[in-house]
PDB file of C-alpha atoms in Angstrom:
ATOM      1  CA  UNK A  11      -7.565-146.087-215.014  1.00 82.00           C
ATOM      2  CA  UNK A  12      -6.827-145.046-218.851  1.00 90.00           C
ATOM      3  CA  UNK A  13      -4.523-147.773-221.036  1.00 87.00           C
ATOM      4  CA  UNK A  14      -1.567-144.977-220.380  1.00 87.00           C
ATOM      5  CA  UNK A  15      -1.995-145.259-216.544  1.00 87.00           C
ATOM      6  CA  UNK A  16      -2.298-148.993-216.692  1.00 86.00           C
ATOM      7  CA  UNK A  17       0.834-149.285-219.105  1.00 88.00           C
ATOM      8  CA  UNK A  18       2.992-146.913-216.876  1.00 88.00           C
ATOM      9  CA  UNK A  19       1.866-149.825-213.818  1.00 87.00           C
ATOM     10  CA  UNK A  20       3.182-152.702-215.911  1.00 84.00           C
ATOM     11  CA  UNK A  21       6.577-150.228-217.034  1.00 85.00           C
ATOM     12  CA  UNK A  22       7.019-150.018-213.267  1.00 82.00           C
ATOM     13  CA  UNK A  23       9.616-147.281-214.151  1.00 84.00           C
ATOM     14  CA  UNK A  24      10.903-144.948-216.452  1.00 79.00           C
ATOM     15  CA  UNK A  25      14.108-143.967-218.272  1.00 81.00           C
ATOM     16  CA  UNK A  26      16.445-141.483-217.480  1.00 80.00           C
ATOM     17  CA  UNK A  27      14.582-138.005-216.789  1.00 80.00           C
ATOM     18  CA  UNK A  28      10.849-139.392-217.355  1.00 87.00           C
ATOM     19  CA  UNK A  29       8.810-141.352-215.411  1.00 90.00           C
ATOM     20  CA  UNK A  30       7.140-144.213-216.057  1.00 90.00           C
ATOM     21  CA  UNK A  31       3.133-142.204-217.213  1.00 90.00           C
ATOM     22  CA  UNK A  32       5.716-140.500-219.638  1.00 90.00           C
ATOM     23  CA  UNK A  33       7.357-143.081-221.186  1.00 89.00           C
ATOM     24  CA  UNK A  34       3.709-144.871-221.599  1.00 90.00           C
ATOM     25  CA  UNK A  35       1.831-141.693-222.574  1.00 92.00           C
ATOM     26  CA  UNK A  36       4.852-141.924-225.842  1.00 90.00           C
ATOM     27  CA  UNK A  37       4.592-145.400-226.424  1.00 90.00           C
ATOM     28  CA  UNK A  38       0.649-145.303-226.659  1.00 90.00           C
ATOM     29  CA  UNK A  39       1.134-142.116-229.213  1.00 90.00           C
ATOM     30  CA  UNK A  40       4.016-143.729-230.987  1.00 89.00           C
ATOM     31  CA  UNK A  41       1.846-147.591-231.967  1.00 86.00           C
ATOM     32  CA  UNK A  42      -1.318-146.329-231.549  1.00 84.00           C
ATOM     33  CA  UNK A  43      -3.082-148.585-229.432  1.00 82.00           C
ATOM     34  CA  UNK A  44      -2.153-151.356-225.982  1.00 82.00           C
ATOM     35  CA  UNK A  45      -2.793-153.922-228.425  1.00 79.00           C
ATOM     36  CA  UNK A  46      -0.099-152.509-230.998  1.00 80.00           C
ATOM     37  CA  UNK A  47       2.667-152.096-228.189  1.00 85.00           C
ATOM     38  CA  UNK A  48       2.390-155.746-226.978  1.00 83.00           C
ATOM     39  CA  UNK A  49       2.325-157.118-230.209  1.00 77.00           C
ATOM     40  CA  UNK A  50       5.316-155.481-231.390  1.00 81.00           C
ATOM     41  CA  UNK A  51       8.851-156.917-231.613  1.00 80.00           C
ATOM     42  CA  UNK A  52      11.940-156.491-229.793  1.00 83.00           C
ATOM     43  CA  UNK A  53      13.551-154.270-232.703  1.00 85.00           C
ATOM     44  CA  UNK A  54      10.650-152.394-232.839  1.00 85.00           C
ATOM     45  CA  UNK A  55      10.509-151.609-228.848  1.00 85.00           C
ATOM     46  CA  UNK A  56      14.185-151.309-228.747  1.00 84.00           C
ATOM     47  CA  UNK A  57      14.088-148.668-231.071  1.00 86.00           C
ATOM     48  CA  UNK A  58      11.952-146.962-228.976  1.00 85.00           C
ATOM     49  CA  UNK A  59      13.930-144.797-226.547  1.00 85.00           C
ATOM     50  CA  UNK A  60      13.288-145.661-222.873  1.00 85.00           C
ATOM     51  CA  UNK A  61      12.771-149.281-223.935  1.00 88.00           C
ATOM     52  CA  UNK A  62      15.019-152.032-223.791  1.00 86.00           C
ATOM     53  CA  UNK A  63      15.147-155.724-223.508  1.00 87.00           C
ATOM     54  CA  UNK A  64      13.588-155.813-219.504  1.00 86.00           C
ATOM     55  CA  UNK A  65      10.778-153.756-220.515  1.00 87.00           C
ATOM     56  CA  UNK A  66      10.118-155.820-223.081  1.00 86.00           C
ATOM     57  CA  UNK A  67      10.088-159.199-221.599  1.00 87.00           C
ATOM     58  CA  UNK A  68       7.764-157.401-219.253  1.00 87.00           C
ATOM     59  CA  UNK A  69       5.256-155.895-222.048  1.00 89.00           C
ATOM     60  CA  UNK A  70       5.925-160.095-222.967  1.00 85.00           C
ATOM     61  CA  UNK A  71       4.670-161.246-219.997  1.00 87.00           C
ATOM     62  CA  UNK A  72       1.683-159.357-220.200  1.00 86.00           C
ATOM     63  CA  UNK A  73       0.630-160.850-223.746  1.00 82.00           C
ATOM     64  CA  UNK A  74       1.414-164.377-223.047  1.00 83.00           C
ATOM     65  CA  UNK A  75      -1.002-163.978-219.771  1.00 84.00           C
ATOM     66  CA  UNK A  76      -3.832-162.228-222.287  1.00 81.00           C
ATOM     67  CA  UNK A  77      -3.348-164.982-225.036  1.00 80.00           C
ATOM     68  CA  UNK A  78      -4.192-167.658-222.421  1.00 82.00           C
ATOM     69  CA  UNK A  79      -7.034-165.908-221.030  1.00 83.00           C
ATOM     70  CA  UNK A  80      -8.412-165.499-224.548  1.00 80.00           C
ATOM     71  CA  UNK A  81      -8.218-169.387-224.832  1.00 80.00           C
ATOM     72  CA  UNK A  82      -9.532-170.141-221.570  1.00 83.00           C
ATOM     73  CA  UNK A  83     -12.465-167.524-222.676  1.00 81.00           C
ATOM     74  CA  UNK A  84     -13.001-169.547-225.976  1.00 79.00           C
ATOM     75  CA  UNK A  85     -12.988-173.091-224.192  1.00 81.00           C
ATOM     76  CA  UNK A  86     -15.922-171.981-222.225  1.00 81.00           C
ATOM     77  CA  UNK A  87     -17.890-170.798-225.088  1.00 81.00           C
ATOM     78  CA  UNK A  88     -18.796-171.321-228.306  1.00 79.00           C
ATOM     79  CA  UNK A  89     -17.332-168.948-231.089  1.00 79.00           C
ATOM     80  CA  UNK A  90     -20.302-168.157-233.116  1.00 75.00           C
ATOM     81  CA  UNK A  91     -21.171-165.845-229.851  1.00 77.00           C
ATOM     82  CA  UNK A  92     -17.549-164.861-229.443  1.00 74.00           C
ATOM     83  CA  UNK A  93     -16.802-163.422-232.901  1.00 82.00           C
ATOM     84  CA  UNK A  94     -14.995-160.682-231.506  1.00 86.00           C
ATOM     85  CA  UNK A  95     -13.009-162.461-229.140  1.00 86.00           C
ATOM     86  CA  UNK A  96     -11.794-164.566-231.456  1.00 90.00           C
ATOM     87  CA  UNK A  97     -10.391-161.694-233.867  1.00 90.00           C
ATOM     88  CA  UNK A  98      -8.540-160.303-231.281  1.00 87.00           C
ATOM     89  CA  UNK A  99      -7.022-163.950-230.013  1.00 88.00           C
ATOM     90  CA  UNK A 100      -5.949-164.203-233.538  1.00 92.00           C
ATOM     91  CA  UNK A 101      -4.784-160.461-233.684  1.00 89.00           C
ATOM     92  CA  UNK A 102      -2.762-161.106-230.884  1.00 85.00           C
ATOM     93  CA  UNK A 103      -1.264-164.460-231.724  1.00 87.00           C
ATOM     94  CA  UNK A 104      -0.125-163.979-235.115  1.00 89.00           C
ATOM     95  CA  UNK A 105      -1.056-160.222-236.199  1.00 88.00           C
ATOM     96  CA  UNK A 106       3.004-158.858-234.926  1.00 80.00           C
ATOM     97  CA  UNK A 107       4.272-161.652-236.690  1.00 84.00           C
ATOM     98  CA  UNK A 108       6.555-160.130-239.693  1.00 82.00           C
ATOM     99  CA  UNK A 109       6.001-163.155-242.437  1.00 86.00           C
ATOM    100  CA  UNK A 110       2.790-164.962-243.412  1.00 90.00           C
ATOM    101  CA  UNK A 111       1.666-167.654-240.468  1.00 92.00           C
ATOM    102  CA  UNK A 112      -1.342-169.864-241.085  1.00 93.00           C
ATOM    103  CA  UNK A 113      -2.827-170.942-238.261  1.00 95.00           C
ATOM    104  CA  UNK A 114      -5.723-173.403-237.899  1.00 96.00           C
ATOM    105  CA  UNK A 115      -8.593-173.248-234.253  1.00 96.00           C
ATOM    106  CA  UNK A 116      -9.486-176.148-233.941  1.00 97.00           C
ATOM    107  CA  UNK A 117     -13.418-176.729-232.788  1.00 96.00           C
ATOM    108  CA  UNK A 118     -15.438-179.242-230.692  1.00 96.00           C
ATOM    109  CA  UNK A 119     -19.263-180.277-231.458  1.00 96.00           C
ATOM    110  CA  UNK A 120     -20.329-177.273-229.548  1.00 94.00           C
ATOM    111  CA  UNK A 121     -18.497-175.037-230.999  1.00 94.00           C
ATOM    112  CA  UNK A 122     -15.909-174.393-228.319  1.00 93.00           C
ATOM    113  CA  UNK A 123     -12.045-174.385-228.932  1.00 93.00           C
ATOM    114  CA  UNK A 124     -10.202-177.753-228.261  1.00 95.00           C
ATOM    115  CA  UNK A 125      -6.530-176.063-229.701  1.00 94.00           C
ATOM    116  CA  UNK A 126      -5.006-173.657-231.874  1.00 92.00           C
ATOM    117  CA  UNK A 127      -1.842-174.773-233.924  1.00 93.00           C
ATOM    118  CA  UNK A 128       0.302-173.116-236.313  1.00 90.00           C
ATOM    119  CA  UNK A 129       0.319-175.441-239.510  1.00 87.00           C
ATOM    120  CA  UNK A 130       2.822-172.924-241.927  1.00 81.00           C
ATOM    121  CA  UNK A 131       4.847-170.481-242.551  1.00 78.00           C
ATOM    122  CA  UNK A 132       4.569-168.411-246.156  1.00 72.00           C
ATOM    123  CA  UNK A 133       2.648-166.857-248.237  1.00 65.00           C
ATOM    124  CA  UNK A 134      -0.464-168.624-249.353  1.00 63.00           C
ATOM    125  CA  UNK A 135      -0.127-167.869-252.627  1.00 55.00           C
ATOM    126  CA  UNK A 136       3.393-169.444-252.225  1.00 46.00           C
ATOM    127  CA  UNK A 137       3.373-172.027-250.339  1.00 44.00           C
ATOM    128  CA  UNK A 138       1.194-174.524-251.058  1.00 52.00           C
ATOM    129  CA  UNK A 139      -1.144-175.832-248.147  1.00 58.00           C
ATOM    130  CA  UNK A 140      -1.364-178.938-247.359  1.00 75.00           C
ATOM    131  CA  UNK A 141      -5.033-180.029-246.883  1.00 85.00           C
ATOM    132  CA  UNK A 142      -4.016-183.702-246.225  1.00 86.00           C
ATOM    133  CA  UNK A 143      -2.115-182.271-243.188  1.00 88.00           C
ATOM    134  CA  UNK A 144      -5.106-179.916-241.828  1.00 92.00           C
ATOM    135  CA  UNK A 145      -7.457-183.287-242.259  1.00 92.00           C
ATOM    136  CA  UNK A 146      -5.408-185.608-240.631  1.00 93.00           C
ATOM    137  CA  UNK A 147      -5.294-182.925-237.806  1.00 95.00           C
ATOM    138  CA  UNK A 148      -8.819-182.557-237.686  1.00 96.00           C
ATOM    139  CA  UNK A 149      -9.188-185.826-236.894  1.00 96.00           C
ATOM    140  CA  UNK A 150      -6.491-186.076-234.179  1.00 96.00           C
ATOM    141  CA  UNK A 151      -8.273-183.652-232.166  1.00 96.00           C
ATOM    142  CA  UNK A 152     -11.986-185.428-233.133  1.00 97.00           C
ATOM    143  CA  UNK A 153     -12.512-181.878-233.923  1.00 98.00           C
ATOM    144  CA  UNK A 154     -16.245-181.178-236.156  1.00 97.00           C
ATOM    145  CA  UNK A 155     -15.658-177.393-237.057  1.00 98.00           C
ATOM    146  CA  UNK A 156     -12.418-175.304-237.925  1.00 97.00           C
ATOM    147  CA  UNK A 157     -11.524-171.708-238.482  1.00 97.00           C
ATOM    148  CA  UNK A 158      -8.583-171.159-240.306  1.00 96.00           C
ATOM    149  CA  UNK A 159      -6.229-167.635-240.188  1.00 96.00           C
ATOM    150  CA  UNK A 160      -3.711-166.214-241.581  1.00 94.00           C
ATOM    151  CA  UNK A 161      -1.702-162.802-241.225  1.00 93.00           C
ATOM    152  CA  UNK A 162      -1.219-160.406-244.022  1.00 92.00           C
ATOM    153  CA  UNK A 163       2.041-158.229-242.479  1.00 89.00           C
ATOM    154  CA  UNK A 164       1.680-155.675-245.054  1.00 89.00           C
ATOM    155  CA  UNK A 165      -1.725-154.400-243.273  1.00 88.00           C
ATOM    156  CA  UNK A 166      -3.817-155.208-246.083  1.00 90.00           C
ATOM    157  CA  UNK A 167      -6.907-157.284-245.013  1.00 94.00           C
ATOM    158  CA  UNK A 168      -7.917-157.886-248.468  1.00 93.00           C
ATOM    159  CA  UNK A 169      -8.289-161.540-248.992  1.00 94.00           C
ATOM    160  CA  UNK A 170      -6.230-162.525-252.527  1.00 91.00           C
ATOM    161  CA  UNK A 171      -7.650-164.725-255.196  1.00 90.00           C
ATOM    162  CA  UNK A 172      -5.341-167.228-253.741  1.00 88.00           C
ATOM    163  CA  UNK A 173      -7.162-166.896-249.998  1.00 90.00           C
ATOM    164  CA  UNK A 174     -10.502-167.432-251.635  1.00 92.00           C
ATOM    165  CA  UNK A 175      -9.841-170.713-253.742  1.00 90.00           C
ATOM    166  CA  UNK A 176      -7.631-172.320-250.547  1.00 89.00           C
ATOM    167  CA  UNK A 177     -10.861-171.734-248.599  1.00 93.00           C
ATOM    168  CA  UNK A 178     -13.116-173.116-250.773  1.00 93.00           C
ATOM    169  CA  UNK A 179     -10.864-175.993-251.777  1.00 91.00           C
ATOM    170  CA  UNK A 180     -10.260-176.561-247.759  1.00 93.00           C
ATOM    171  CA  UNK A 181     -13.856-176.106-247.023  1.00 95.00           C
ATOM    172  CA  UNK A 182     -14.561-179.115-249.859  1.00 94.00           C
ATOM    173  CA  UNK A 183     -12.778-181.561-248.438  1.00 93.00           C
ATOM    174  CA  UNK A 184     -13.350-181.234-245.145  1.00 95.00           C
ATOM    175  CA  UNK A 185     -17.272-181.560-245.968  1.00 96.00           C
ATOM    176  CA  UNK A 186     -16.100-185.022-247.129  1.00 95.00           C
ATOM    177  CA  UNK A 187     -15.107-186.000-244.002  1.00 94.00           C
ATOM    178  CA  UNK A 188     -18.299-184.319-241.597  1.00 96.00           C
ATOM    179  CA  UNK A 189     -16.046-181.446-240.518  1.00 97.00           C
ATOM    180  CA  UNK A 190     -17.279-177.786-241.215  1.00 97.00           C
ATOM    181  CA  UNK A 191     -15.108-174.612-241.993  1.00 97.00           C
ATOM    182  CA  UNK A 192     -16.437-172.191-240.316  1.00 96.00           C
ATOM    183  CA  UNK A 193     -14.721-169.294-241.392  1.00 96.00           C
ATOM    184  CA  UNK A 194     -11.073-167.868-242.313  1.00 96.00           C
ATOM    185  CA  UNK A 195      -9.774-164.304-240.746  1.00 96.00           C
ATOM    186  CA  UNK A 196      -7.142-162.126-242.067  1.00 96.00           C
ATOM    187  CA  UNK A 197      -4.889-160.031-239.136  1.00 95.00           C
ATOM    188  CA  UNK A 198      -2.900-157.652-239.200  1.00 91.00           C
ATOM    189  CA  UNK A 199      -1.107-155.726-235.966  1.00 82.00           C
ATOM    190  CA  UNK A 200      -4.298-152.869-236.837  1.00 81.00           C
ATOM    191  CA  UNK A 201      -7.312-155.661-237.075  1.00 89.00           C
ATOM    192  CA  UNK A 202      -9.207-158.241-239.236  1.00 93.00           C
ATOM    193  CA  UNK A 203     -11.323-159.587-241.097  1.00 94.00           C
ATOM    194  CA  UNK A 204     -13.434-162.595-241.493  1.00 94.00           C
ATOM    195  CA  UNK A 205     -14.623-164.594-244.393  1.00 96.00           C
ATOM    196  CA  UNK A 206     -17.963-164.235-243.023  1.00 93.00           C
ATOM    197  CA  UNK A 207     -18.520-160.785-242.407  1.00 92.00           C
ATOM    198  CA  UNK A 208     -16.769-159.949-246.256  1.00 93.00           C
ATOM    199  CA  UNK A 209     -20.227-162.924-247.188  1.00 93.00           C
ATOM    200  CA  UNK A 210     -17.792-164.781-248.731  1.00 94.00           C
ATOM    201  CA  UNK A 211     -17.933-167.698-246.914  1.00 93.00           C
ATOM    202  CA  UNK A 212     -22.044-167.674-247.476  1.00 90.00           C
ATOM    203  CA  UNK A 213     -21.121-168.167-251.241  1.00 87.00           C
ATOM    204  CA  UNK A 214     -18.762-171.137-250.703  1.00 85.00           C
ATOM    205  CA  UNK A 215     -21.261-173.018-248.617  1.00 69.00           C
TER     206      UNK A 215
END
């Protein structure tokens, strides 16, 4: 089954003189990607003719159910083995969003994920964030690593001056306290990007 036959199953139905292969077969040509069309809004979908609010809670229903299988997925192993996996969790939690989110996974001693929590809302270089707060969370969960994330809605995955000295500022003060940063990814709706694969978290550690 190709991702325009398994989109027309979860449409159920068409519009009005199309069926339901159609309507998916435009959809998948119109975002780009399965990925893209689940992650977009409800203005974006409604504008979108053949699509209206049902579809969309539908299309809804289907990310919510892969966003918890991508956290039962990263509960059972540890992330360092699961880079991949965890780009895409992080694509599809925050990459649709249409302002900045920063967004911190929180890590046991193995490695595994004990929760994800949205911390703020903004643009790092804007808002300032608070490293107190991220701590004190840290230490809530007894969590020993972190990955921190944030969306760039523009599409650019080119981490600013103002990433960079967060993360190494972040990454600081956590040492002080025996947790690790691990690494900090940039999404979009189209991808990411890690600190680590850019080597830029190599050069802060």
């Amino acid at each position: 089954m190709n991702d325009a036959e398994l989109l027309s199953v979860i449409l159920r139905t068409g519009s009005q003189g199309e069926n339901s292969l159609s309507l998916a077969k435009r959809l998948l040509l119109q975002f780009g990607s399965l990925s893209a069309i689940l992650n977009a809004s409800l203005h974006e979908l409604q504008a979108f003719k053949g699509i209206g609010v049902s579809k969309w809670s539908q299309l809804q229903v289907i990310h919510e159910l892969a966003q918890r299988t991508y956290i039962e997925k990263l509960k059972e192993q540890d992330v360092l083995s699961s880079s991949e996996l965890v780009k895409n969790y992080l694509i599809s939690l925050i990459g649709h969003k249409e302002h900045e989110v920063f967004v911190c996974l929180y890590l046991d001693v193995h490695l595994k994920l004990i929760s994800s929590q949205e911390i703020f809302r903004g643009s790092v270089s804007q808002t300032t964030v608070h490293i107190r707060e991220i701590a004190k969370e840290c230490l809530l969960r007894n969590a020993s690593h972190l990955i921190i994330a944030h969306n760039h809605p523009s599409g650019d995955l080119s981490p600013s001056l103002a990433d960079i000295e967060l993360t190494k500022s972040l990454y600081q003060a956590l040492a002080l306290m025996d947790v690790q940063l691990l690494d900090h990814c940039i999404v979009s709706k189209q991808g990411g990007i890690s600190f680590s694969e850019l080597r830029i978290m190599a050069n802060i550690g």
